[in-house]
Short mmCIF file of C-alpha atoms in Angstrom, two decimals:
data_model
loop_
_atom_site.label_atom_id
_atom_site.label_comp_id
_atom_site.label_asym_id
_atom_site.label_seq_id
_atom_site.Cartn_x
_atom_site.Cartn_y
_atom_site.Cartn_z
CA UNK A 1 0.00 0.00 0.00
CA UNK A 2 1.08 3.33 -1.21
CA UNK A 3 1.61 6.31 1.85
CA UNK A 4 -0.75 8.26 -0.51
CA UNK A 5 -3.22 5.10 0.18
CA UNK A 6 -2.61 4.90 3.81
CA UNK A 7 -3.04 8.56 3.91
CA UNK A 8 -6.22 8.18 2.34
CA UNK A 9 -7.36 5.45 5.00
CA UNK A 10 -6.02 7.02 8.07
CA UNK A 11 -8.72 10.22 7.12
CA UNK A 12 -11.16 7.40 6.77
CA UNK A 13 -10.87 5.69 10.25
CA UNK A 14 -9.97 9.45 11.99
CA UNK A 15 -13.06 11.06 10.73
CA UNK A 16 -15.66 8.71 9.41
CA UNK A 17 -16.04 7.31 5.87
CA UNK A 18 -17.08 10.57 3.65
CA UNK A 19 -20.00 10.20 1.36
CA UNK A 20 -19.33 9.24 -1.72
CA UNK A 21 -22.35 8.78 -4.01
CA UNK A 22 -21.23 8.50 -8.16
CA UNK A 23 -23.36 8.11 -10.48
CA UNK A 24 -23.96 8.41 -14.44
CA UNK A 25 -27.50 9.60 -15.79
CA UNK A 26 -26.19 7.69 -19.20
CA UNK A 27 -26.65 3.94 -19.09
CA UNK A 28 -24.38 1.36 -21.32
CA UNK A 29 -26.46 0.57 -24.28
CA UNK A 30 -28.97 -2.53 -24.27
CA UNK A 31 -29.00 -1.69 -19.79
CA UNK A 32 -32.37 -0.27 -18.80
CA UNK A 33 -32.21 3.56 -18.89
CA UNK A 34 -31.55 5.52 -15.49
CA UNK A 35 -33.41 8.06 -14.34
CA UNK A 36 -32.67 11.37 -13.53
CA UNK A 37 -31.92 12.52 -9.97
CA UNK A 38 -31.56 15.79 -8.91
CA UNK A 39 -30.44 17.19 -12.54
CA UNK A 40 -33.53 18.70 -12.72
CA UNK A 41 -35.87 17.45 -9.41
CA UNK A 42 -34.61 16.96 -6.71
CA UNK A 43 -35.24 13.62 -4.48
CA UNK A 44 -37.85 14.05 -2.30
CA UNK A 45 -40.34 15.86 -4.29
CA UNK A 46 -43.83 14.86 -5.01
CA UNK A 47 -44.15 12.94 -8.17
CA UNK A 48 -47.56 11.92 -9.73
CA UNK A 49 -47.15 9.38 -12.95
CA UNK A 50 -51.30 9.18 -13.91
CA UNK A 51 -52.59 8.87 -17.63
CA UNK A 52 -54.48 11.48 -18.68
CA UNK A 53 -57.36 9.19 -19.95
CA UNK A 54 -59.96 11.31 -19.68
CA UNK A 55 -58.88 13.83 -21.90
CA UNK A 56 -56.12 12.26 -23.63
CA UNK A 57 -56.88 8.53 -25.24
CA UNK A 58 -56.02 5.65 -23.77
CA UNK A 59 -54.41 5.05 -20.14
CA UNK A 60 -50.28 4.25 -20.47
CA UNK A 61 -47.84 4.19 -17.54
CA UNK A 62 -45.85 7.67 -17.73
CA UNK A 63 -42.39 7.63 -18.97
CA UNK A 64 -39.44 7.64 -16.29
CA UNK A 65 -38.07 11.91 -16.01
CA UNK A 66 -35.76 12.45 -18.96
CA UNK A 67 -31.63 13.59 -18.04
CA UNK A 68 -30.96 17.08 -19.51
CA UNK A 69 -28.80 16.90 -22.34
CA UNK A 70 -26.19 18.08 -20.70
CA UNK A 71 -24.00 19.41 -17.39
CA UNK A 72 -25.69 22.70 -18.00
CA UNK A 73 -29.12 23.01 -19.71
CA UNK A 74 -29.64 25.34 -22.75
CA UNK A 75 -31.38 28.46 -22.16
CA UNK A 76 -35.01 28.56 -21.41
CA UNK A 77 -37.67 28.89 -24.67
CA UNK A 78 -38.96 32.48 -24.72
CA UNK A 79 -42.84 31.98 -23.87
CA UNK A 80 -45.01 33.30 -26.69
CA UNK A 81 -48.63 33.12 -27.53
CA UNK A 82 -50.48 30.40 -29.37
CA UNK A 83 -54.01 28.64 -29.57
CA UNK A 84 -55.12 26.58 -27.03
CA UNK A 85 -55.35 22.99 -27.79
CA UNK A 86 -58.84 21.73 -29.51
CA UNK A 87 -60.58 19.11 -27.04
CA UNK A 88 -59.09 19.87 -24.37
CA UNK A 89 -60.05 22.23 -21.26
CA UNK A 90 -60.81 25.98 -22.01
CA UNK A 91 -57.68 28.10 -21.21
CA UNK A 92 -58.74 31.07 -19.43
CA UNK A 93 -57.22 34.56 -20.25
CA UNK A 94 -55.74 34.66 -17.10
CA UNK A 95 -54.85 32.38 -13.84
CA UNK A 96 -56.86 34.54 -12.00
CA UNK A 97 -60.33 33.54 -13.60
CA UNK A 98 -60.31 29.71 -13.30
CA UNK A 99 -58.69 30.43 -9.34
CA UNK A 100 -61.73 32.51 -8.59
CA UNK A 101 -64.06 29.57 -9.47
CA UNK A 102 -61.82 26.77 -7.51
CA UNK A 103 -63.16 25.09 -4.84
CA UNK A 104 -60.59 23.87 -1.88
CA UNK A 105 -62.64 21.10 -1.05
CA UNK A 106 -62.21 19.42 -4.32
CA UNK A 107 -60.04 16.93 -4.63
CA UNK A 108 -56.98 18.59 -5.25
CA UNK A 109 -54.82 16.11 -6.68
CA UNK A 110 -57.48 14.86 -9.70
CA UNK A 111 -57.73 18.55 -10.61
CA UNK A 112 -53.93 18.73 -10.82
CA UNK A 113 -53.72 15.72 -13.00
CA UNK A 114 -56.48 17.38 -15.45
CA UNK A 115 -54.37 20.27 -15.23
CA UNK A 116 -51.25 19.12 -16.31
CA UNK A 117 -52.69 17.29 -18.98
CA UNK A 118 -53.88 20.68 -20.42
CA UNK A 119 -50.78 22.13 -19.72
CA UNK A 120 -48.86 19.47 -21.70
CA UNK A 121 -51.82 19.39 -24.15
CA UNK A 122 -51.94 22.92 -25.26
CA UNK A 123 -47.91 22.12 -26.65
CA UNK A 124 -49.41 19.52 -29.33
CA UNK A 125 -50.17 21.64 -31.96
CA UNK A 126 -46.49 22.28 -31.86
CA UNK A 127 -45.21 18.18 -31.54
CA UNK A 128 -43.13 16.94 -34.90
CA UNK A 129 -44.88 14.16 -36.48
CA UNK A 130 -43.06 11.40 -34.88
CA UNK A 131 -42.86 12.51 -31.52
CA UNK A 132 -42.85 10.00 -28.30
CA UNK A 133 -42.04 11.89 -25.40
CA UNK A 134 -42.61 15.41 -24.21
CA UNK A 135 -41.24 17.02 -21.31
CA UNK A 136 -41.44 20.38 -19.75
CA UNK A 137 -39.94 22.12 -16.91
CA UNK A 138 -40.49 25.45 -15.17
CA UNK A 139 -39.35 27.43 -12.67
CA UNK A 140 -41.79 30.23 -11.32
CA UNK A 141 -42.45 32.68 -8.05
CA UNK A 142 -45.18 35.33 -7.88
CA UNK A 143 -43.37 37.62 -9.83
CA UNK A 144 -41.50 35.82 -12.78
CA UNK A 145 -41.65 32.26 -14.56
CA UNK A 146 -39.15 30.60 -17.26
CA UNK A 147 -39.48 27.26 -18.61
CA UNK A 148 -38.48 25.10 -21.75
CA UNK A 149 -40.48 22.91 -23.51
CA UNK A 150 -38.82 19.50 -25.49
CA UNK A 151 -40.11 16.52 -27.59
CA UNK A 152 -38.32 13.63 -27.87
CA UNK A 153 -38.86 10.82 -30.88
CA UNK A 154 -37.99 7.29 -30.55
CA UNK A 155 -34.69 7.49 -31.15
CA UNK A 156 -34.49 10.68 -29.24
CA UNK A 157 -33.98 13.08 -31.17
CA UNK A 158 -35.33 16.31 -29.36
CA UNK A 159 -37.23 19.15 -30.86
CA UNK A 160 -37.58 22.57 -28.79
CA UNK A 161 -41.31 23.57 -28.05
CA UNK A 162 -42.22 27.08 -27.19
CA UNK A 163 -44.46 27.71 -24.23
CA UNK A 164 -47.68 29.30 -24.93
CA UNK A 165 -48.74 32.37 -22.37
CA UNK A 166 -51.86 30.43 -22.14
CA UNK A 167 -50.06 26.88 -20.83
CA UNK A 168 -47.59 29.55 -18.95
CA UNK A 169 -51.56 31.05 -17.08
CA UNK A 170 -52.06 27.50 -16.32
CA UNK A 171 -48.33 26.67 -14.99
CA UNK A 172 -48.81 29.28 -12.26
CA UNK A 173 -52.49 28.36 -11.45
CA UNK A 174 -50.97 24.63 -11.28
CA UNK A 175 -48.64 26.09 -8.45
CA UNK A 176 -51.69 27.98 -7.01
CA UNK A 177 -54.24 25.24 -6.59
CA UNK A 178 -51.39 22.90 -5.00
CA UNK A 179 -50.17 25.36 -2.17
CA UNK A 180 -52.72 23.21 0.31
CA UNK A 181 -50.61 20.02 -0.78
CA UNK A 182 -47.64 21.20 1.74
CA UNK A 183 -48.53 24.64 2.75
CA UNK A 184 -46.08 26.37 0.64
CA UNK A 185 -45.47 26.64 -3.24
CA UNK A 186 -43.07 24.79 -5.01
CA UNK A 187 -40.57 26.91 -7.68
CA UNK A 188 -39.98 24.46 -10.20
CA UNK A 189 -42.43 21.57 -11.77
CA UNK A 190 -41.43 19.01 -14.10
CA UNK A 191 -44.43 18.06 -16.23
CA UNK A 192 -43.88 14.88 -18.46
CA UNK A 193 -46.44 13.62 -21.71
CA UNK A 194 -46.00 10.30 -23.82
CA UNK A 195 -47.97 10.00 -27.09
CA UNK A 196 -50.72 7.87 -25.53
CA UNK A 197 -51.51 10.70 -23.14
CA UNK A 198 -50.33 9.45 -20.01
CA UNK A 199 -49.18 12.77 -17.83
CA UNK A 200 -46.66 12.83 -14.86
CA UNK A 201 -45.35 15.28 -13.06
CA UNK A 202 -42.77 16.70 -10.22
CA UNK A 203 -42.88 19.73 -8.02
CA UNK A 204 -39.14 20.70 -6.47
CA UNK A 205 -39.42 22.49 -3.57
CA UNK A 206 -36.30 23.79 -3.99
CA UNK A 207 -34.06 21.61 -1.25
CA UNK A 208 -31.54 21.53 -3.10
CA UNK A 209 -29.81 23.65 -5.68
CA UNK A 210 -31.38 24.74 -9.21
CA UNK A 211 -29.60 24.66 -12.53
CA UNK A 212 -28.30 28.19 -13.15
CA UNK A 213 -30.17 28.17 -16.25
CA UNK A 214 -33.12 27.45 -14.10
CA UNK A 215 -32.47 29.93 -11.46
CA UNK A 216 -34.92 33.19 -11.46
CA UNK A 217 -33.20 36.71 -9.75
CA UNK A 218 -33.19 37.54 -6.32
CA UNK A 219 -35.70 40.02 -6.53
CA UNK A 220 -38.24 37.61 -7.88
CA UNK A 221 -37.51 34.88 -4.61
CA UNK A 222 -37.75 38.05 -2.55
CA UNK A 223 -41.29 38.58 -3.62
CA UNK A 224 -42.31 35.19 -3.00
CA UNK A 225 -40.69 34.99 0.70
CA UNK A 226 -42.80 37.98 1.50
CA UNK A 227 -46.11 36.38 0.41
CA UNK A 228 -44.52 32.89 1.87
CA UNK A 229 -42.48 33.02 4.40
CA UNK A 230 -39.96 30.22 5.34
CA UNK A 231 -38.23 29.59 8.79
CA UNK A 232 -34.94 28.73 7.73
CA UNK A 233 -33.97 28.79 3.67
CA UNK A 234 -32.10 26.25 1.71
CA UNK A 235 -28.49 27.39 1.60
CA UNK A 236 -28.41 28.06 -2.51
CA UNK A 237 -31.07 30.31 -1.70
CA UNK A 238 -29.26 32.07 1.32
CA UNK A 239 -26.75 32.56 -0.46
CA UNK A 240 -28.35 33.71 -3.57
CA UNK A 241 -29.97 36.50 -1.79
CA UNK A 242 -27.16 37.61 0.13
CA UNK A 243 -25.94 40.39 -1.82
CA UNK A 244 -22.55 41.24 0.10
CA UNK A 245 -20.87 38.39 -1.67
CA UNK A 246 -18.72 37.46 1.41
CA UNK A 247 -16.68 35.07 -0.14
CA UNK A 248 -15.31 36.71 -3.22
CA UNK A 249 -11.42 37.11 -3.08
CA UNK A 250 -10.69 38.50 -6.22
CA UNK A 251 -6.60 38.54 -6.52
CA UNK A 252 -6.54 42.27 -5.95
CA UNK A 253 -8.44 40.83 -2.09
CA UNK A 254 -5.63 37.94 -1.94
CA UNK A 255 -3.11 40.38 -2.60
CA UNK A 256 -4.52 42.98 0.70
CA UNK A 257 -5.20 39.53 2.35
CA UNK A 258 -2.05 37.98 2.49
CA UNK A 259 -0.42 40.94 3.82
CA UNK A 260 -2.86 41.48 6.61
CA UNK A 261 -2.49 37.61 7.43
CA UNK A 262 1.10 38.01 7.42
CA UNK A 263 0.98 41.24 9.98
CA UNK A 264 -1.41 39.36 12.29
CA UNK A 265 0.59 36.06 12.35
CA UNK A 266 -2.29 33.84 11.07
CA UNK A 267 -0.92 31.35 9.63
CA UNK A 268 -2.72 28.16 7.36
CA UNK A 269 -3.48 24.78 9.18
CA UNK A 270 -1.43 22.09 7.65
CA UNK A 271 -2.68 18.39 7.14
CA UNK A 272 -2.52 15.23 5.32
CA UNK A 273 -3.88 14.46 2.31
CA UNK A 274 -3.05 12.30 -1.07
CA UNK A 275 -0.88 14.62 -3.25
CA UNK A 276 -2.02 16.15 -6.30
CA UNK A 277 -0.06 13.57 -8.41
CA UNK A 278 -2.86 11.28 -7.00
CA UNK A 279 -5.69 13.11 -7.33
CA UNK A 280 -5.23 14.14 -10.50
CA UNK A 281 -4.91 10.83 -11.92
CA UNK A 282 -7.47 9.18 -9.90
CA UNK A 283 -10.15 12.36 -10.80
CA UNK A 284 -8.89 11.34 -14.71
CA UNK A 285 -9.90 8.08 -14.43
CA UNK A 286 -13.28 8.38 -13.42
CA UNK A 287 -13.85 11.09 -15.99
CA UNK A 288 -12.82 8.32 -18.70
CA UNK A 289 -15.64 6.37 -17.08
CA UNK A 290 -17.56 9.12 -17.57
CA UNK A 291 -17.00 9.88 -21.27
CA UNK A 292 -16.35 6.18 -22.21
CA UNK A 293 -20.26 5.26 -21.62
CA UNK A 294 -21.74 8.53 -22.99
CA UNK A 295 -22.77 10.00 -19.90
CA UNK A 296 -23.25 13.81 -19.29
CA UNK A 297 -22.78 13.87 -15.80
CA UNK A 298 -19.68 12.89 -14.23
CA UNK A 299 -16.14 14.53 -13.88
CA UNK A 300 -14.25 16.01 -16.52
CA UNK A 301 -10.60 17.27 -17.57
CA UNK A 302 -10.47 20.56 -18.88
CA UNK A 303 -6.57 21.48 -19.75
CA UNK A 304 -5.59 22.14 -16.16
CA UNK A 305 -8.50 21.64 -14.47
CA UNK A 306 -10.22 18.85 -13.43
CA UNK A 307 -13.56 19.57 -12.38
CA UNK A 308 -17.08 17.54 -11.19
CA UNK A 309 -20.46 18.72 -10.55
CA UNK A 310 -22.60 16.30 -8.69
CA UNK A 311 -26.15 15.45 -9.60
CA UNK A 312 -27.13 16.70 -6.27
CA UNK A 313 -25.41 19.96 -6.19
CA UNK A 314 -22.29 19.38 -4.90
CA UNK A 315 -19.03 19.88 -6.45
CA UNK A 316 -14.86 20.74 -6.71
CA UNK A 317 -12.61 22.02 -8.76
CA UNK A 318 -8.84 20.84 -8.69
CA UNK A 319 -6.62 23.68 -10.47
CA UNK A 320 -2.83 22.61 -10.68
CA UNK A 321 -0.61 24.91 -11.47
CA UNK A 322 3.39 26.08 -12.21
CA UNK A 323 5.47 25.45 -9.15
CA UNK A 324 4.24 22.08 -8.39
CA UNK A 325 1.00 24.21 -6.91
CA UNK A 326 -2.75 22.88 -6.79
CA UNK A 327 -6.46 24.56 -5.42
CA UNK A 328 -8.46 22.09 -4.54
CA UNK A 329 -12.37 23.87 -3.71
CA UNK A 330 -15.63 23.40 -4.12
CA UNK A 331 -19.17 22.75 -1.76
CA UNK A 332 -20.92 20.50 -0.66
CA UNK A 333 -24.84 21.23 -1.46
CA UNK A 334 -25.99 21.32 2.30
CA UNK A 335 -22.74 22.15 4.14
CA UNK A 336 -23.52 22.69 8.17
CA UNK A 337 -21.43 25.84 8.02
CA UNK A 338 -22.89 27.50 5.61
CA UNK A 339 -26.70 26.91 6.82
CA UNK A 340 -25.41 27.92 10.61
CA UNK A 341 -23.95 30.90 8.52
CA UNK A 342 -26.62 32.33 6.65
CA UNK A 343 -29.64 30.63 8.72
CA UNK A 344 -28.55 31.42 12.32
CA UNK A 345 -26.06 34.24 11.72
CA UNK A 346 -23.29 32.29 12.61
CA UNK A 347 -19.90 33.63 11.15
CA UNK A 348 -19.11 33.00 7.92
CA UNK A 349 -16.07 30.05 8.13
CA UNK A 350 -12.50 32.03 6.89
CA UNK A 351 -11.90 29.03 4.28
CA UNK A 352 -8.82 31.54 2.90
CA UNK A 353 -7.54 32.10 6.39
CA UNK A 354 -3.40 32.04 5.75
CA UNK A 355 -3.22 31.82 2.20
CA UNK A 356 -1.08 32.83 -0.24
CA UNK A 357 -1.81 35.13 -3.08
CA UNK A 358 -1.70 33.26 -5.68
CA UNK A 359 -5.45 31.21 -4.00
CA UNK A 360 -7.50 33.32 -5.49
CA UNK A 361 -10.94 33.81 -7.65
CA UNK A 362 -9.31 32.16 -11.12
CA UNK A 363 -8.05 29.06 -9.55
CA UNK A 364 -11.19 28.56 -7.03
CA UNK A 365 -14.30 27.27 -7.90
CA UNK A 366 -17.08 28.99 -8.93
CA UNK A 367 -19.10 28.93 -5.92
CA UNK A 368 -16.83 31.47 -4.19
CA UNK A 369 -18.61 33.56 -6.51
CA UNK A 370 -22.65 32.52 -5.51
CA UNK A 371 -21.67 32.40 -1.57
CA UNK A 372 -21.87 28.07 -1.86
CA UNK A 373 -17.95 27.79 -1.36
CA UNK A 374 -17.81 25.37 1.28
CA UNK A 375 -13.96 24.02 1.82
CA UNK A 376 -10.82 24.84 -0.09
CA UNK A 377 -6.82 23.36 0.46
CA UNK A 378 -4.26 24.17 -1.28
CA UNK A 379 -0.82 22.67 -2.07
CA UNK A 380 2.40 24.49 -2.09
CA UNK A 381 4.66 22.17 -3.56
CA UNK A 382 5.28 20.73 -0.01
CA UNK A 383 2.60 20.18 1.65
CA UNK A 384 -1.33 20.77 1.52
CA UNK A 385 -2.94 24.22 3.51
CA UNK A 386 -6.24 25.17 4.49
CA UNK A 387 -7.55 28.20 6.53
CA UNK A 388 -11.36 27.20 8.30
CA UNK A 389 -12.11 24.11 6.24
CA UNK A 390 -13.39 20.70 6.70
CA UNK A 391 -11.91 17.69 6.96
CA UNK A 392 -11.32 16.83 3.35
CA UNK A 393 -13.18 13.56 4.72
CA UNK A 394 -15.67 15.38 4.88
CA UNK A 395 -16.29 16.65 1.16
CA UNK A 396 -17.01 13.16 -0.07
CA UNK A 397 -20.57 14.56 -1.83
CA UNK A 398 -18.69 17.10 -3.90
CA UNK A 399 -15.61 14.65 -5.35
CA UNK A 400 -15.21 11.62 -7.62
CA UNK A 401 -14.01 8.72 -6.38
CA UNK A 402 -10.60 8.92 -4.95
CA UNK A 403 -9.85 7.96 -1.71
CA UNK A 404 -7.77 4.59 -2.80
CA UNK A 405 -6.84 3.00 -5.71
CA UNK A 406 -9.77 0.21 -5.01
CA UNK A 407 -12.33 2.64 -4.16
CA UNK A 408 -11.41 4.13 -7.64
CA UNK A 409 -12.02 0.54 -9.60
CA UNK A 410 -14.96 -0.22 -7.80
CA UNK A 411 -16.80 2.61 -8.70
CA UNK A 412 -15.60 2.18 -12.71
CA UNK A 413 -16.74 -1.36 -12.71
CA UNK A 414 -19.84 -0.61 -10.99
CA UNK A 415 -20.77 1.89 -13.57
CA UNK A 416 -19.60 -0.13 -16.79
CA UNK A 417 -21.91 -2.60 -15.18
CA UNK A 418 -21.52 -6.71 -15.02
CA UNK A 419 -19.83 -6.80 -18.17
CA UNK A 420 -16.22 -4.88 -16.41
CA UNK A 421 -13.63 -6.90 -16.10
CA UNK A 422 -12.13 -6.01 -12.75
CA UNK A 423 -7.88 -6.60 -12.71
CA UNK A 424 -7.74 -4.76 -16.58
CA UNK A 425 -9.60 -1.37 -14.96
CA UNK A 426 -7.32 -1.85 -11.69
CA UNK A 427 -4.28 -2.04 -14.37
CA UNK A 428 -6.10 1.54 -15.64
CA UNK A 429 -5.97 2.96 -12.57
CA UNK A 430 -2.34 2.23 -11.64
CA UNK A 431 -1.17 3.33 -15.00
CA UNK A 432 -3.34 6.71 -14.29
CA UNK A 433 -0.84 7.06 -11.35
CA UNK A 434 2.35 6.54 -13.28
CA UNK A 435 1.41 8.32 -16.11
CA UNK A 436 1.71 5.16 -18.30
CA UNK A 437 -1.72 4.65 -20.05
CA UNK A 438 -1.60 3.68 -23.35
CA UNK A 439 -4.59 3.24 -26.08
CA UNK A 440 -4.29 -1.02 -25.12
CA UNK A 441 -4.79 -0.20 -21.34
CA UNK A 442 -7.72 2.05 -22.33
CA UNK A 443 -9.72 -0.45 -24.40
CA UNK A 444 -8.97 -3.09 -21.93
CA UNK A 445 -10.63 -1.77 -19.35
CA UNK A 446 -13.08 0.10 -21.56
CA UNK A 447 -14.17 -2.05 -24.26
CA UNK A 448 -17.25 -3.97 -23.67
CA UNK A 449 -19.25 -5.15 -26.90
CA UNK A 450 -17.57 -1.93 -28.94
CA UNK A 451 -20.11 -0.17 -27.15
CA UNK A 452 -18.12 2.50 -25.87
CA UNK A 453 -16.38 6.19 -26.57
CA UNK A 454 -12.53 4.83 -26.28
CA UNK A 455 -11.25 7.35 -28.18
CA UNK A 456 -12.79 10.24 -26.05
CA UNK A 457 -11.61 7.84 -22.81
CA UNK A 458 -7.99 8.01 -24.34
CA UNK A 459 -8.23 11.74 -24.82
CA UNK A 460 -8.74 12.59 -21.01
CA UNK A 461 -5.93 10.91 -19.90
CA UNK A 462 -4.03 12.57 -22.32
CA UNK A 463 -5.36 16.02 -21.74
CA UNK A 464 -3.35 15.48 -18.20
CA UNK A 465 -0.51 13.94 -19.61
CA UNK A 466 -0.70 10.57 -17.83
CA UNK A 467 -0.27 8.58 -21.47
CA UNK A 468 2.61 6.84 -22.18
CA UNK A 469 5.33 8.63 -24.49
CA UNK A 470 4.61 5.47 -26.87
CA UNK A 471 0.93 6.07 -27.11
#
């Protein structure tokens, strides 16, 4: 065992195992597709899957919630006006006139399943002519809505739908009518539509962290606090809000920071970790994974950076640069510190307590920039730093796979599936760390039924130059 391994353990059995959950939205092809989580809903959320038979055709199961097509959606469709949808529901002019007429003592959720297949329905007129699947997401408070609107054929191909104002007036009275469900509103809904008719649909109450493409201003979440209060507030949403920005250290801060660390004598807490060397060709290896069986989600090499954005909100950047330097940063979605922080007006944790200049807004993450920044270490070519941080134990939601060589290959077979053959993807990894992977090693590990993306594996490892000079 490797010192960067028994490093690795020793946080384990000091500090508890971290959390580690890995997963890829893309399944191997012929393997039963996976369902979203948290891309767009997040877990916990109410989620009706009824066919819309009484306005629709004939009753069919709903389809399972469709991944985005990417790590960060496209912008949202513009909504513009057209016709409602003949046979179905009128659409009134305005939320306001069907709300009037509602009674609370009607069963709620039957309305809400008549409502979303009006919703849906009054996108038809719009569907290509081989459509299968339709699927719509919004995000709305009081004061603002944006949404986009997609149709998917069998071999899914998608086709962008414009929302109508007139599905957008029943969108918000769908958010209306369902306040009794929990007491509150939801800000996002996920409505779903298969050719059949059969409807389904997911309200996110916001526990966890929206797409930034999804994400409406301050202003408008202002507005919808005053008309709904909330006891405590999810920590994106803290932090969205909180317009002093208190963790931006641009390097023009670092530089006035450093100095005023150095006068006061605060100095950076060392500690153990693996080293960078490690890391970096661990984090590569997963992102392989990642872009071997198609998936969007997952980590990623990007020249210098490696970087991974979990399907629950978490995530890290790890910078390296000259000097034998590295900035390792990122959040985890629900971090302790930051709710005590912004919830309970605890102080704000000094993650950049002792550190150089040179840690600073281009080499951190970007949620030093949205107040989510929730640990950050860096390496000096000696030794790894950090000011206020965690235990890097303790980050496990907002990392790939890395904590040992084995945890590494367990997670890679377990998402190539049954078909991974175990001692060539341990080979993989310990060529990762020796910078020694060659195209062989690659499709070794990688190649099951000529199914998968080897050449875009191949290409990760040798955007971080760990290939062999041969390859």
């Amino acid at each position: 065992m490797s010192d960067n391994e028994s490093d690795g353990e020793a946080l384990l059995i000091a500090d508890g195992s971290p959390d580690i959950p890995f997963s890829m939205t893309a399944a191997m092809p012929g393997a039963a597709p996976a369902p979203a989580v948290a891309a767009d809903v997040a877990p916990g959320t109410e989620t009706t899957s009824v066919p819309a038979e009484a306005r629709s055709g004939a009753a069919a199961s709903a389809p399972e919630p469709m991944p985005r097509s990417g790590p960060l959606a496209s912008e949202p469709t513009p909504i513009a006006a057209v016709q409602p949808v003949p046979g179905t529901a009128p659409i009134p002019a305005t939320a306001s006139a069907v709300e009037d007429s509602y009674d609370p003592t009607t069963d709620i959720r039957e309305y809400v399943t008549g409502l979303v297949a009006d919703i849906t329905g009054a996108l038809l007129p719009d569907a290509p002519p081989r459509w299968e699947q339709l699927t719509m997401t919004c995000a709305l408070t009081i004061s603002a809505m944006t949404g986009d609107a997609m149709f998917l054929d069998a071999e899914g191909e998608p086709t962008r739908a414009e929302i109508s104002d007139a599905a957008a007036d029943l969108v918000r009275l769908l958010r209306t009518v369902t306040v009794p469900l929990t007491g509150r509103p939801w800000w996002r809904v996920r409505l779903r539509r298969d050719r059949s008719g059969a409807t389904g649909h997911e309200f996110d109450y916001g526990d966890q962290p929206f797409p930034p493409t999804q994400l409406l201003t301050p202003d408008d979440y202002r507005a919808d606090l005053e008309a709904f209060p909330l006891d405590r507030l999810p920590v994106w949403l803290a932090a969205h809000l909180d317009d002093r920005r208190p963790q931006l250290r641009t390097p023009a801060q670092s530089v006035v920071r450093a100095r005023i660390d150095r006068e006061a004598g605060t100095v950076a807490t060392p500690f153990r970790f693996l080293d960078p060397e490690t890391l970096w060709a661990r984090w590569t290896t997963v992102a392989a994974t990642a872009v071997a069986v198609g998936s969007d989600w997952g980590p990623r090499i990007l020249g210098a950076t490696a970087i991974f954005e979990a399907t629950t909100g978490s995530g890290a950047t790890l910078h390296r640069l000259p000097g034998n330097r590295a900035v390792l940063s990122g959040g985890v979605w629900n971090a302790p510190d930051l709710d005590a922080a912004y919830n309970d007006g605890a102080p704000m944790p000094d993650y950049f307590a002792g550190a150089p200049e040179w840690v600073s807004a281009p080499v951190l993450n970007p949620r030093v920039i949205t107040g989510q920044l929730s640990f950050c270490y860096w390496w000096d070519g000696a030794g790894w730093h950090c000011g206020q941080s965690p235990s890097p134990a303790r980050i496990g939601a907002a990392v790939p796979a890395l904590w040992t060589a084995e945890t590494v290959t367990e997670v890679v077979c377990g998402v190539l599936g049954p078909g991974a053959a175990g001692a060539a993807v341990r080979d993989l990894v310990l060529a990762a760390e020796s910078a020694t992977v060659t195209r062989d090693i690659v499709a070794a590990a990688f190649d099951l039924d000529g199914d998968t993306d080897l050449v875009g594996a191949f290409a990760q490892f040798a955007l971080a130059g760990l290939v062999s000079p041969a390859s």
